[in-house]
Coordinates of N, CA and C and ligand atoms in Angstrom, one line a residue:
M1 N 0.8 -1.2 0.0 CA 0.0 0.0 0.0 C 0.9 1.3 0.0
K2 N 0.4 2.3 -0.7 CA 1.2 3.5 -0.7 C 1.3 4.1 0.7
E3 N 2.4 4.7 0.9 CA 2.7 5.2 2.3 C 1.6 6.2 2.8
E4 N 1.2 7.2 1.9 CA 0.2 8.2 2.3 C -1.1 7.6 2.5
L5 N -1.4 6.5 1.8 CA -2.7 5.9 1.9 C -2.7 5.1 3.3
K6 N -1.5 4.6 3.6 CA -1.4 3.9 4.9 C -1.7 4.9 6.1
L7 N -1.2 6.1 5.9 CA -1.4 7.2 6.9 C -2.9 7.5 7.0
L8 N -3.5 7.6 5.8 CA -5.0 7.9 5.8 C -5.8 6.8 6.5
V9 N -5.4 5.6 6.3 CA -6.1 4.5 6.9 C -5.9 4.6 8.4
A10 N -4.7 4.9 8.9 CA -4.4 5.0 10.3 C -5.2 6.2 10.9
L11 N -5.3 7.3 10.1 CA -6.0 8.5 10.6 C -7.5 8.1 10.7
Q12 N -8.0 7.4 9.7 CA -9.4 7.0 9.8 C -9.7 6.2 11.0
E13 N -8.8 5.2 11.3 CA -9.0 4.4 12.5 C -9.1 5.2 13.7
I14 N -8.2 6.2 13.9 CA -8.2 7.0 15.1 C -9.5 7.8 15.1
D15 N -9.8 8.4 13.9 CA -11.0 9.2 13.9 C -12.3 8.4 14.2
S16 N -12.3 7.2 13.8 CA -13.5 6.4 14.1 C -13.6 6.1 15.6
I17 N -12.5 5.9 16.2 CA -12.5 5.7 17.6 C -12.9 6.9 18.3
I18 N -12.4 8.1 17.9 CA -12.8 9.4 18.5 C -14.3 9.6 18.4
L19 N -14.9 9.3 17.2 CA -16.3 9.5 17.0 C -17.1 8.6 18.0
R20 N -16.6 7.3 18.1 CA -17.3 6.4 19.0 C -17.3 6.8 20.4
K21 N -16.1 7.3 20.8 CA -15.9 7.8 22.2 C -16.8 9.0 22.5
R22 N -16.9 9.9 21.5 CA -17.7 11.1 21.7 C -19.2 10.7 21.8
L23 N -19.6 9.7 21.1 CA -21.0 9.2 21.1 C -21.2 8.7 22.5
E24 N -20.3 7.9 23.1 CA -20.4 7.4 24.4 C -20.6 8.5 25.4
L25 N -19.8 9.6 25.2 CA -19.9 10.7 26.2 C -21.3 11.3 26.1
K26 N -21.9 11.4 24.9 CA -23.2 11.9 24.8 C -24.3 11.1 25.5
K27 N -24.0 9.8 25.6 CA -25.0 8.9 26.1 C -25.3 9.1 27.6
A28 N -24.2 9.6 28.3 CA -24.4 9.7 29.8 C -25.6 10.6 30.2
P29 N -25.8 11.8 29.7 CA -27.0 12.5 30.1 C -28.3 11.9 29.7
E30 N -28.3 11.1 28.6 CA -29.5 10.4 28.2 C -29.8 9.3 29.3
E31 N -28.8 8.7 29.7 CA -29.0 7.6 30.8 C -29.5 8.2 32.0
I32 N -29.0 9.4 32.4 CA -29.5 10.1 33.6 C -30.9 10.4 33.4
K33 N -31.3 10.9 32.2 CA -32.7 11.2 32.0 C -33.6 10.1 32.2
R34 N -33.1 8.9 31.8 CA -34.0 7.7 31.9 C -34.3 7.4 33.4
Y35 N -33.3 7.7 34.2 CA -33.5 7.5 35.6 C -34.3 8.6 36.3
Q36 N -34.3 9.8 35.6 CA -35.1 10.9 36.2 C -36.6 10.7 36.1
G37 N -37.0 9.9 35.1 CA -38.4 9.7 34.8 C -39.1 9.1 36.0
P38 N -38.7 8.0 36.6 CA -39.3 7.4 37.7 C -39.3 8.3 38.9
L39 N -38.2 9.1 39.1 CA -38.1 10.0 40.2 C -39.2 11.0 40.1
S40 N -39.3 11.6 39.0 CA -40.3 12.7 38.9 C -41.7 12.1 39.0
E41 N -41.9 10.9 38.6 CA -43.2 10.2 38.8 C -43.5 10.1 40.3
S42 N -42.5 9.6 41.0 CA -42.7 9.5 42.5 C -43.0 10.8 43.1
E43 N -42.3 11.8 42.7 CA -42.5 13.2 43.3 C -43.9 13.7 43.0
K44 N -44.4 13.4 41.8 CA -45.8 13.8 41.5 C -46.7 13.0 42.3
A45 N -46.5 11.7 42.5 CA -47.4 10.9 43.4 C -47.4 11.4 44.8
Y46 N -46.2 11.8 45.3 CA -46.1 12.4 46.6 C -46.9 13.7 46.7
K47 N -46.8 14.5 45.7 CA -47.5 15.8 45.7 C -49.1 15.5 45.7
R48 N -49.5 14.6 44.9 CA -50.9 14.2 44.9 C -51.4 13.8 46.3
E49 N -50.6 12.9 46.9 CA -51.0 12.3 48.2 C -51.1 13.4 49.2
K50 N -50.1 14.3 49.1 CA -50.0 15.4 50.1 C -51.2 16.4 50.0
E51 N -51.6 16.6 48.8 CA -52.7 17.5 48.5 C -54.0 16.9 49.1
K52 N -54.1 15.5 48.9 CA -55.2 14.8 49.4 C -55.3 14.9 50.9
Y53 N -54.1 14.7 51.5 CA -54.0 14.7 53.0 C -54.5 16.1 53.5
E54 N -54.0 17.1 52.9 CA -54.3 18.5 53.4 C -55.8 18.7 53.2
A55 N -56.4 18.2 52.1 CA -57.8 18.5 51.8 C -58.7 17.8 52.9
V56 N -58.3 16.5 53.2 CA -59.1 15.7 54.2 C -58.9 16.4 55.6
E57 N -57.7 16.8 55.9 CA -57.4 17.5 57.2 C -58.3 18.7 57.3
K58 N -58.4 19.5 56.3 CA -59.1 20.7 56.3 C -60.6 20.4 56.6
K59 N -61.1 19.4 55.9 CA -62.5 19.0 56.1 C -62.7 18.5 57.5
K60 N -61.7 17.8 58.1 CA -61.8 17.2 59.4 C -61.9 18.4 60.4
K61 N -61.1 19.4 60.2 CA -61.1 20.6 61.1 C -62.4 21.3 61.1
Q62 N -63.0 21.4 59.9 CA -64.3 22.0 59.7 C -65.3 21.2 60.6
K63 N -65.3 19.9 60.5 CA -66.2 19.1 61.2 C -66.0 19.2 62.7
E64 N -64.8 19.3 63.2 CA -64.5 19.5 64.6 C -65.1 20.8 65.1
L65 N -65.0 21.8 64.3 CA -65.7 23.1 64.6 C -67.2 23.0 64.8
E66 N -67.7 22.2 63.8 CA -69.2 22.0 63.9 C -69.6 21.2 65.2
V67 N -68.7 20.3 65.6 CA -69.0 19.5 66.8 C -69.0 20.5 68.0
K68 N -68.0 21.4 68.0 CA -67.9 22.4 69.0 C -69.2 23.3 69.1
E69 N -69.7 23.7 67.9 CA -70.9 24.5 67.9 C -72.1 23.7 68.4
V70 N -72.2 22.5 68.0 CA -73.2 21.6 68.5 C -73.1 21.5 70.1
D71 N -71.9 21.3 70.6 CA -71.7 21.2 72.0 C -72.2 22.5 72.7
D72 N -71.9 23.6 72.1 CA -72.3 24.9 72.7 C -73.8 25.0 72.8
R73 N -74.5 24.5 71.7 CA -75.9 24.6 71.6 C -76.5 23.7 72.7
I74 N -76.0 22.5 72.8 CA -76.5 21.5 73.9 C -76.3 22.1 75.3
E75 N -75.1 22.7 75.5 CA -74.8 23.3 76.8 C -75.8 24.4 77.1
K76 N -76.1 25.2 76.1 CA -77.0 26.3 76.3 C -78.4 25.8 76.7
L77 N -78.9 24.8 75.9 CA -80.2 24.3 76.1 C -80.3 23.7 77.5
K78 N -79.2 22.9 77.9 CA -79.2 22.3 79.2 C -79.2 23.3 80.4
S79 N -78.5 24.4 80.2 CA -78.3 25.4 81.3 C -79.7 26.1 81.5
R80 N -80.5 26.1 80.4 CA -81.8 26.8 80.6 C -82.9 25.9 81.0
M81 N -82.6 24.7 81.4 CA -83.6 23.7 81.8 C -84.5 24.3 83.0
S82 N -83.8 25.0 83.9 CA -84.5 25.5 85.1 C -85.6 26.5 84.8
D83 N -85.5 27.2 83.6 CA -86.5 28.2 83.3 C -87.8 27.5 82.9
I84 N -87.7 26.2 82.6 CA -88.9 25.5 82.0 C -90.0 25.4 83.1
K85 N -91.2 25.7 82.7 CA -92.3 25.7 83.7 C -93.1 24.4 83.6
T86 N -93.5 24.0 82.4 CA -94.4 22.9 82.2 C -93.7 21.6 81.8
N87 N -94.4 20.5 82.1 CA -93.8 19.2 81.7 C -93.7 19.1 80.2
K88 N -94.7 19.7 79.5 CA -94.8 19.6 78.0 C -93.5 20.3 77.4
E89 N -93.3 21.5 78.0 CA -92.1 22.2 77.6 C -90.8 21.4 77.8
Y90 N -90.8 20.8 79.0 CA -89.6 20.0 79.4 C -89.4 18.9 78.4
Q91 N -90.5 18.1 78.0 CA -90.4 17.1 77.1 C -89.9 17.6 75.7
A92 N -90.4 18.7 75.3 CA -90.0 19.3 74.0 C -88.5 19.6 74.0
R93 N -88.0 20.2 75.2 CA -86.6 20.5 75.3 C -85.7 19.3 75.2
L94 N -86.2 18.2 75.9 CA -85.4 17.0 75.8 C -85.3 16.5 74.4
K95 N -86.4 16.5 73.7 CA -86.5 16.1 72.3 C -85.5 16.9 71.5
E96 N -85.5 18.2 71.7 CA -84.6 19.1 71.0 C -83.2 18.7 71.2
I97 N -82.8 18.5 72.5 CA -81.5 18.1 72.8 C -81.1 16.8 72.1
E98 N -82.0 15.8 72.1 CA -81.8 14.5 71.6 C -81.5 14.6 70.1
V99 N -82.2 15.5 69.4 CA -82.0 15.7 67.9 C -80.6 16.2 67.7
I100 N -80.2 17.2 68.5 CA -78.9 17.8 68.3 C -77.8 16.8 68.7
E101 N -78.0 15.9 69.7 CA -77.0 14.9 70.0 C -76.8 13.9 68.9
R102 N -78.0 13.6 68.3 CA -77.9 12.7 67.1 C -77.0 13.3 66.0
E103 N -77.2 14.6 65.9 CA -76.4 15.3 64.9 C -74.9 15.3 65.2
R104 N -74.7 15.4 66.6 CA -73.3 15.4 67.1 C -72.7 14.0 66.8
S105 N -73.4 13.0 67.0 CA -72.8 11.6 66.8 C -72.6 11.4 65.4
R106 N -73.4 11.9 64.5 CA -73.2 11.8 63.0 C -71.9 12.5 62.6
L107 N -71.7 13.7 63.2 CA -70.5 14.4 62.9 C -69.2 13.7 63.4
E108 N -69.4 13.0 64.6 CA -68.2 12.3 65.1 C -67.9 11.1 64.3
D109 N -68.9 10.4 63.7 CA -68.7 9.3 62.8 C -67.9 9.8 61.6
E110 N -68.3 10.9 61.1 CA -67.6 11.5 59.9 C -66.2 11.7 60.2
I111 N -65.9 12.3 61.4 CA -64.6 12.6 61.8 C -63.7 11.3 61.9
L112 N -64.3 10.3 62.5 CA -63.6 9.0 62.6 C -63.3 8.5 61.3
Y113 N -64.2 8.6 60.3 CA -64.0 8.1 59.0 C -62.8 8.9 58.3
M114 N -62.8 10.2 58.6 CA -61.7 11.0 58.0 C -60.4 10.7 58.6
M115 N -60.4 10.3 59.9 CA -59.1 9.9 60.6 C -58.6 8.7 59.9
E116 N -59.5 7.7 59.6 CA -59.0 6.5 59.0 C -58.4 6.8 57.6
E117 N -59.1 7.7 56.9 CA -58.6 8.1 55.6 C -57.3 8.8 55.7
L118 N -57.1 9.6 56.7 CA -55.8 10.3 56.9 C -54.7 9.3 57.2
D119 N -55.0 8.2 58.0 CA -54.0 7.2 58.2 C -53.6 6.5 56.9
E120 N -54.6 6.2 56.1 CA -54.3 5.6 54.8 C -53.4 6.5 53.9
V121 N -53.8 7.8 53.8 CA -53.1 8.7 53.0 C -51.6 8.9 53.5
S122 N -51.5 8.9 54.8 CA -50.2 9.1 55.3 C -49.3 7.9 55.1
A123 N -49.9 6.7 55.0 CA -49.1 5.5 54.7 C -48.6 5.7 53.2
G124 N -49.5 6.2 52.4 CA -49.1 6.4 51.0 C -48.0 7.5 50.8
L125 N -48.1 8.5 51.7 CA -47.1 9.5 51.7 C -45.7 9.0 52.1
K126 N -45.7 8.1 53.1 CA -44.5 7.5 53.6 C -43.8 6.7 52.5
E127 N -44.7 5.9 51.8 CA -44.2 5.0 50.7 C -43.6 5.9 49.6
A128 N -44.3 6.9 49.2 CA -43.8 7.8 48.2 C -42.5 8.4 48.6
E129 N -42.4 8.8 49.9 CA -41.1 9.4 50.4 C -40.0 8.4 50.3
R130 N -40.3 7.1 50.6 CA -39.3 6.1 50.6 C -38.8 5.9 49.1
L131 N -39.8 5.8 48.2 CA -39.4 5.6 46.8 C -38.5 6.8 46.3
I132 N -38.9 8.0 46.7 CA -38.1 9.2 46.2 C -36.7 9.1 46.7
G133 N -36.6 8.7 48.0 CA -35.2 8.5 48.6 C -34.4 7.5 47.8
D134 N -35.1 6.3 47.6 CA -34.4 5.2 46.8 C -33.9 5.7 45.4
E135 N -34.9 6.4 44.8 CA -34.5 6.8 43.4 C -33.5 7.9 43.4
K136 N -33.5 8.8 44.4 CA -32.4 9.8 44.4 C -31.1 9.1 44.6
K137 N -31.1 8.1 45.5 CA -29.8 7.4 45.8 C -29.3 6.7 44.5
R138 N -30.2 6.1 43.8 CA -29.8 5.4 42.6 C -29.3 6.4 41.6
L139 N -29.9 7.5 41.5 CA -29.5 8.5 40.5 C -28.1 9.1 40.9
Q140 N -27.9 9.3 42.2 CA -26.6 9.8 42.6 C -25.5 8.8 42.3
S141 N -25.7 7.5 42.5 CA -24.7 6.5 42.3 C -24.4 6.4 40.8
L142 N -25.5 6.5 40.0 CA -25.3 6.4 38.6 C -24.5 7.6 38.1
Q143 N -24.9 8.8 38.7 CA -24.1 10.0 38.3 C -22.6 9.8 38.6
K144 N -22.4 9.3 39.8 CA -21.0 9.1 40.1 C -20.3 8.2 39.1
E145 N -21.0 7.0 38.8 CA -20.4 6.1 37.9 C -20.1 6.7 36.5
L146 N -21.1 7.5 36.1 CA -21.0 8.1 34.8 C -19.9 9.1 34.8
D147 N -19.7 9.9 35.9 CA -18.6 10.9 36.0 C -17.3 10.2 35.8
V148 N -17.1 9.0 36.5 CA -15.8 8.3 36.4 C -15.6 7.9 35.0
K149 N -16.7 7.3 34.4 CA -16.6 6.8 33.0 C -16.2 7.9 32.1
S150 N -17.0 9.1 32.2 CA -16.7 10.2 31.3 C -15.3 10.7 31.5
G151 N -14.8 10.7 32.7 CA -13.4 11.2 33.0 C -12.4 10.3 32.2
L152 N -12.7 9.0 32.3 CA -11.8 8.1 31.5 C -11.8 8.4 30.0
I153 N -13.0 8.5 29.5 CA -13.2 8.7 28.1 C -12.5 10.0 27.7
E154 N -12.7 11.1 28.5 CA -12.0 12.4 28.2 C -10.5 12.2 28.1
K155 N -10.0 11.4 29.0 CA -8.5 11.1 29.0 C -8.1 10.4 27.7
E156 N -8.9 9.4 27.4 CA -8.6 8.6 26.2 C -8.7 9.5 25.0
L157 N -9.7 10.4 24.9 CA -9.8 11.3 23.8 C -8.6 12.3 23.7
A158 N -8.1 12.7 24.8 CA -7.0 13.6 24.8 C -5.8 12.9 24.2
E159 N -5.6 11.6 24.6 CA -4.5 10.8 24.0 C -4.7 10.6 22.5
L160 N -5.9 10.3 22.2 CA -6.2 10.1 20.7 C -5.9 11.3 19.9
K161 N -6.2 12.5 20.5 CA -6.0 13.7 19.8 C -4.5 14.0 19.6
D162 N -3.7 13.6 20.6 CA -2.2 13.7 20.5 C -1.8 12.8 19.3
Q163 N -2.2 11.6 19.4 CA -1.8 10.6 18.3 C -2.2 11.2 16.9
R164 N -3.4 11.7 16.9 CA -3.9 12.2 15.6 C -3.0 13.4 15.1
E165 N -2.7 14.3 16.0 CA -1.8 15.4 15.6 C -0.5 14.9 15.0
T166 N 0.1 13.9 15.7 CA 1.4 13.4 15.2 C 1.2 12.8 13.8
L167 N 0.1 12.2 13.6 CA -0.1 11.6 12.3 C -0.4 12.6 11.2
V168 N -1.2 13.6 11.5 CA -1.6 14.6 10.5 C -0.3 15.4 10.0
I169 N 0.7 15.6 10.9 CA 1.9 16.2 10.4 C 2.5 15.5 9.2
E170 N 2.4 14.2 9.2 CA 3.0 13.4 8.1 C 2.2 13.4 6.8
I171 N 1.0 13.9 6.9 CA 0.1 13.9 5.7 C 0.2 15.3 5.0
S172 N 0.3 15.3 3.7 CA 0.4 16.6 3.0 C -0.9 17.3 3.2
A173 N -0.7 18.7 3.2 CA -1.9 19.5 3.6 C -3.0 19.3 2.6
G174 N -2.7 19.2 1.3 CA -3.8 19.1 0.3 C -4.6 17.8 0.5
L175 N -3.9 16.7 0.8 CA -4.6 15.4 1.0 C -5.4 15.5 2.2
Y176 N -4.9 16.1 3.3 CA -5.6 16.2 4.5 C -6.9 17.0 4.4
T177 N -6.8 18.1 3.6 CA -8.0 18.9 3.3 C -9.1 18.0 2.6
R178 N -8.6 17.2 1.6 CA -9.5 16.4 0.9 C -10.1 15.3 1.9
Y179 N -9.3 14.8 2.7 CA -9.8 13.8 3.7 C -10.9 14.4 4.6
M180 N -10.6 15.6 5.0 CA -11.6 16.3 5.9 C -12.9 16.6 5.2
D181 N -12.7 17.0 3.9 CA -13.9 17.2 3.1 C -14.8 16.0 3.0
V182 N -14.2 14.9 2.7 CA -15.0 13.6 2.5 C -15.5 13.2 3.9
F183 N -14.7 13.5 4.9 CA -15.1 13.1 6.3 C -16.4 13.8 6.7
Q184 N -16.5 15.1 6.4 CA -17.7 15.9 6.7 C -18.9 15.4 6.0
K185 N -18.6 15.1 4.7 CA -19.7 14.8 3.8 C -20.3 13.4 4.0
S186 N -19.4 12.5 4.5 CA -19.8 11.1 4.6 C -19.9 10.6 6.1
S187 N -20.4 11.4 6.9 CA -20.6 11.1 8.3 C -19.5 10.4 9.0
G188 N -18.3 10.9 8.8 CA -17.1 10.4 9.6 C -16.4 9.2 9.0
L189 N -16.8 8.8 7.8 CA -16.1 7.6 7.3 C -15.5 8.0 5.9
S190 N -14.2 8.3 5.9 CA -13.6 8.9 4.8 C -12.7 7.9 4.0
V191 N -12.2 6.9 4.7 CA -11.4 5.9 4.0 C -12.0 4.5 4.2
V192 N -12.2 3.8 3.1 CA -12.8 2.5 3.3 C -12.1 1.4 2.4
E193 N -12.4 0.2 2.7 CA -11.8 -0.9 1.9 C -12.6 -1.1 0.7
A194 N -11.9 -1.5 -0.4 CA -12.6 -1.9 -1.6 C -12.4 -3.4 -1.7
K195 N -13.5 -4.1 -1.9 CA -13.4 -5.6 -1.9 C -14.3 -6.2 -2.9
D196 N -13.9 -7.2 -3.6 CA -14.7 -7.8 -4.6 C -15.4 -6.8 -5.5
E197 N -14.6 -5.8 -5.9 CA -15.0 -4.7 -6.8 C -16.2 -3.9 -6.2
R198 N -16.2 -3.8 -4.9 CA -17.3 -3.0 -4.3 C -16.6 -2.0 -3.3
C199 N -17.2 -0.9 -3.1 CA -16.8 0.1 -2.1 C -17.5 -0.3 -0.8
L200 N -16.7 -0.5 0.2 CA -17.4 -0.9 1.5 C -17.9 0.3 2.3
G201 N -17.9 1.4 1.6 CA -18.5 2.6 2.3 C -19.9 2.7 1.8
C202 N -20.2 2.7 0.5 CA -21.5 2.9 -0.1 C -22.1 1.6 -0.7
Y203 N -21.2 0.6 -0.8 CA -21.6 -0.7 -1.3 C -22.0 -0.8 -2.8
M204 N -21.6 0.3 -3.5 CA -21.8 0.3 -4.9 C -20.6 -0.4 -5.6
S205 N -20.8 -0.9 -6.8 CA -19.7 -1.5 -7.5 C -18.8 -0.5 -8.1
I206 N -17.5 -0.9 -8.1 CA -16.5 0.0 -8.6 C -16.1 -0.5 -10.0
P207 N -16.0 0.3 -11.0 CA -15.5 -0.1 -12.3 C -14.2 -0.9 -12.3
P208 N -14.1 -2.0 -13.0 CA -12.9 -2.9 -12.9 C -11.6 -2.1 -13.0
Q209 N -11.6 -1.1 -14.0 CA -10.4 -0.4 -14.2 C -9.9 0.4 -13.0
I210 N -10.9 1.0 -12.3 CA -10.6 1.8 -11.1 C -10.1 0.8 -10.0
Y211 N -10.9 -0.3 -9.9 CA -10.6 -1.3 -8.9 C -9.1 -1.8 -9.0
V212 N -8.6 -1.9 -10.2 CA -7.2 -2.3 -10.4 C -6.3 -1.2 -10.0
E213 N -6.7 0.0 -10.4 CA -5.9 1.2 -10.2 C -5.7 1.5 -8.7
I214 N -6.6 1.0 -7.9 CA -6.5 1.2 -6.4 C -5.1 0.7 -6.0
K215 N -4.7 -0.4 -6.6 CA -3.5 -1.1 -6.3 C -2.3 -0.5 -7.1
T216 N -2.6 -0.2 -8.3 CA -1.4 0.0 -9.2 C -1.1 1.5 -9.4
S217 N -2.1 2.4 -9.3 CA -1.9 3.8 -9.5 C -1.1 4.5 -8.4
D218 N -0.4 5.5 -8.8 CA 0.4 6.3 -7.8 C -0.5 7.2 -7.1
E219 N -1.7 7.4 -7.7 CA -2.7 8.3 -7.1 C -3.5 7.5 -6.0
I220 N -4.0 8.3 -5.1 CA -4.9 7.6 -4.1 C -6.3 7.7 -4.8
M221 N -7.0 6.6 -5.0 CA -8.3 6.6 -5.7 C -9.4 6.8 -4.7
Q222 N -10.5 7.5 -5.3 CA -11.7 7.7 -4.5 C -12.8 7.0 -5.2
C223 N -13.8 6.6 -4.4 CA -15.0 5.9 -4.9 C -15.8 6.9 -5.9
P224 N -16.1 6.4 -7.1 CA -16.8 7.3 -8.0 C -18.2 7.6 -7.5
Q225 N -18.7 6.8 -6.6 CA -20.1 7.1 -6.1 C -20.1 8.0 -4.9
C226 N -19.4 7.6 -3.9 CA -19.5 8.3 -2.6 C -18.2 9.2 -2.4
G227 N -17.2 9.1 -3.1 CA -16.0 9.9 -3.0 C -15.1 9.5 -1.9
R228 N -15.4 8.4 -1.2 CA -14.5 8.0 -0.1 C -13.2 7.4 -0.7
F229 N -12.1 7.6 0.1 CA -10.8 7.1 -0.3 C -10.8 5.6 -0.2
L230 N -10.2 4.9 -1.2 CA -10.3 3.4 -1.2 C -8.9 2.8 -1.0
Y231 N -8.9 1.7 -0.3 CA -7.7 0.9 -0.3 C -8.0 -0.5 -0.4
R232 N -7.1 -1.3 -0.8 CA -7.3 -2.7 -0.9 C -6.3 -3.4 -0.1
K233 N -6.7 -4.4 0.7 CA -5.8 -5.2 1.5 C -4.9 -6.0 0.7
E234 N -3.7 -6.2 1.2 CA -2.7 -7.1 0.5 C -3.3 -8.5 0.6
A235 N -2.8 -9.4 -0.3 CA -3.3 -10.8 -0.3 C -3.0 -11.4 1.0
T236 N -1.8 -11.0 1.6 CA -1.5 -11.7 2.9 C -2.4 -11.2 4.0
E237 N -2.8 -9.9 4.0 CA -3.7 -9.4 5.0 C -5.0 -10.1 4.9
E238 N -5.5 -10.3 3.6 CA -6.8 -10.9 3.4 C -6.8 -12.3 4.0
A239 N -5.7 -13.0 3.7 CA -5.5 -14.4 4.2 C -5.6 -14.4 5.7
Q240 N -4.9 -13.4 6.3 CA -4.9 -13.3 7.8 C -6.3 -13.1 8.3
D241 N -7.0 -12.2 7.6 CA -8.3 -11.8 8.0 C -9.2 -13.1 8.1
S242 N -9.2 -13.8 6.9 CA -10.1 -15.0 6.9 C -9.6 -16.0 7.8
G243 N -8.3 -16.1 8.0 CA -7.7 -17.0 9.0 C -8.3 -16.8 10.4
S244 N -8.2 -15.5 10.8 CA -8.7 -15.1 12.1 C -10.2 -15.3 12.3
R245 N -10.9 -15.1 11.1 CA -12.3 -15.3 11.2 C -12.7 -16.8 11.4
N246 N -11.8 -17.7 10.8 CA -12.1 -19.1 10.9 C -11.9 -19.6 12.3
T247 N -10.9 -18.9 13.0 CA -10.7 -19.4 14.4 C -11.6 -18.9 15.4
D248 N -12.5 -17.9 15.0 CA -13.4 -17.3 15.9 C -14.4 -18.4 16.4
Ligands
ZN301 ZN1 -18.4 4.4 -2.3

């Protein structure tokens, strides 16, 4: 293989790794987002239960006030018993008190029912709180894990960039510009193998003449379809390739 083509192949290898690593870096926030979903669901559930609790509590306080009013009325009626002159009036007063007491007992039943409801809601609140705590912990440990991973990738990227710079110095400026042009246009794959008269970048067939020239010409050939730089593996490399494939 021509020396400059070898350099391009090596540059492509490094650039492909760089692209893969950058993609990995981008994945971290997406992973965090996946974990944030359940957390915000739990937080919503907590808010709903909390609102329910406060609404029931408000109603309960209202009922307690009503009980107090009823008690005051009973107290008043009882304290004025001595003013009563006739038996008929006395019986009527007793009847009146009885009706109010029934009202009181109905109110107390309602309050009891609300207290049970509050117990249930507060159990739901505790459960939601527990879930939120668990999910926050999970999120934190994932964040820590991802930070470490990202740190390693950043370090690898810095090393790759150094390697890349060393390599680029050896490539002529014109060829490097062409490489970068194709790189931008073909989503980061600028140099590909040609095999069985096909370009392994776009998978279109390569005219036999050009296919031969990839090996014989002094020029570096580009795919007539996609413009990618083409190389052909030496017979020995191909044998090694299929050999290693067979042992897999
Ligand atoms: Zn092609």
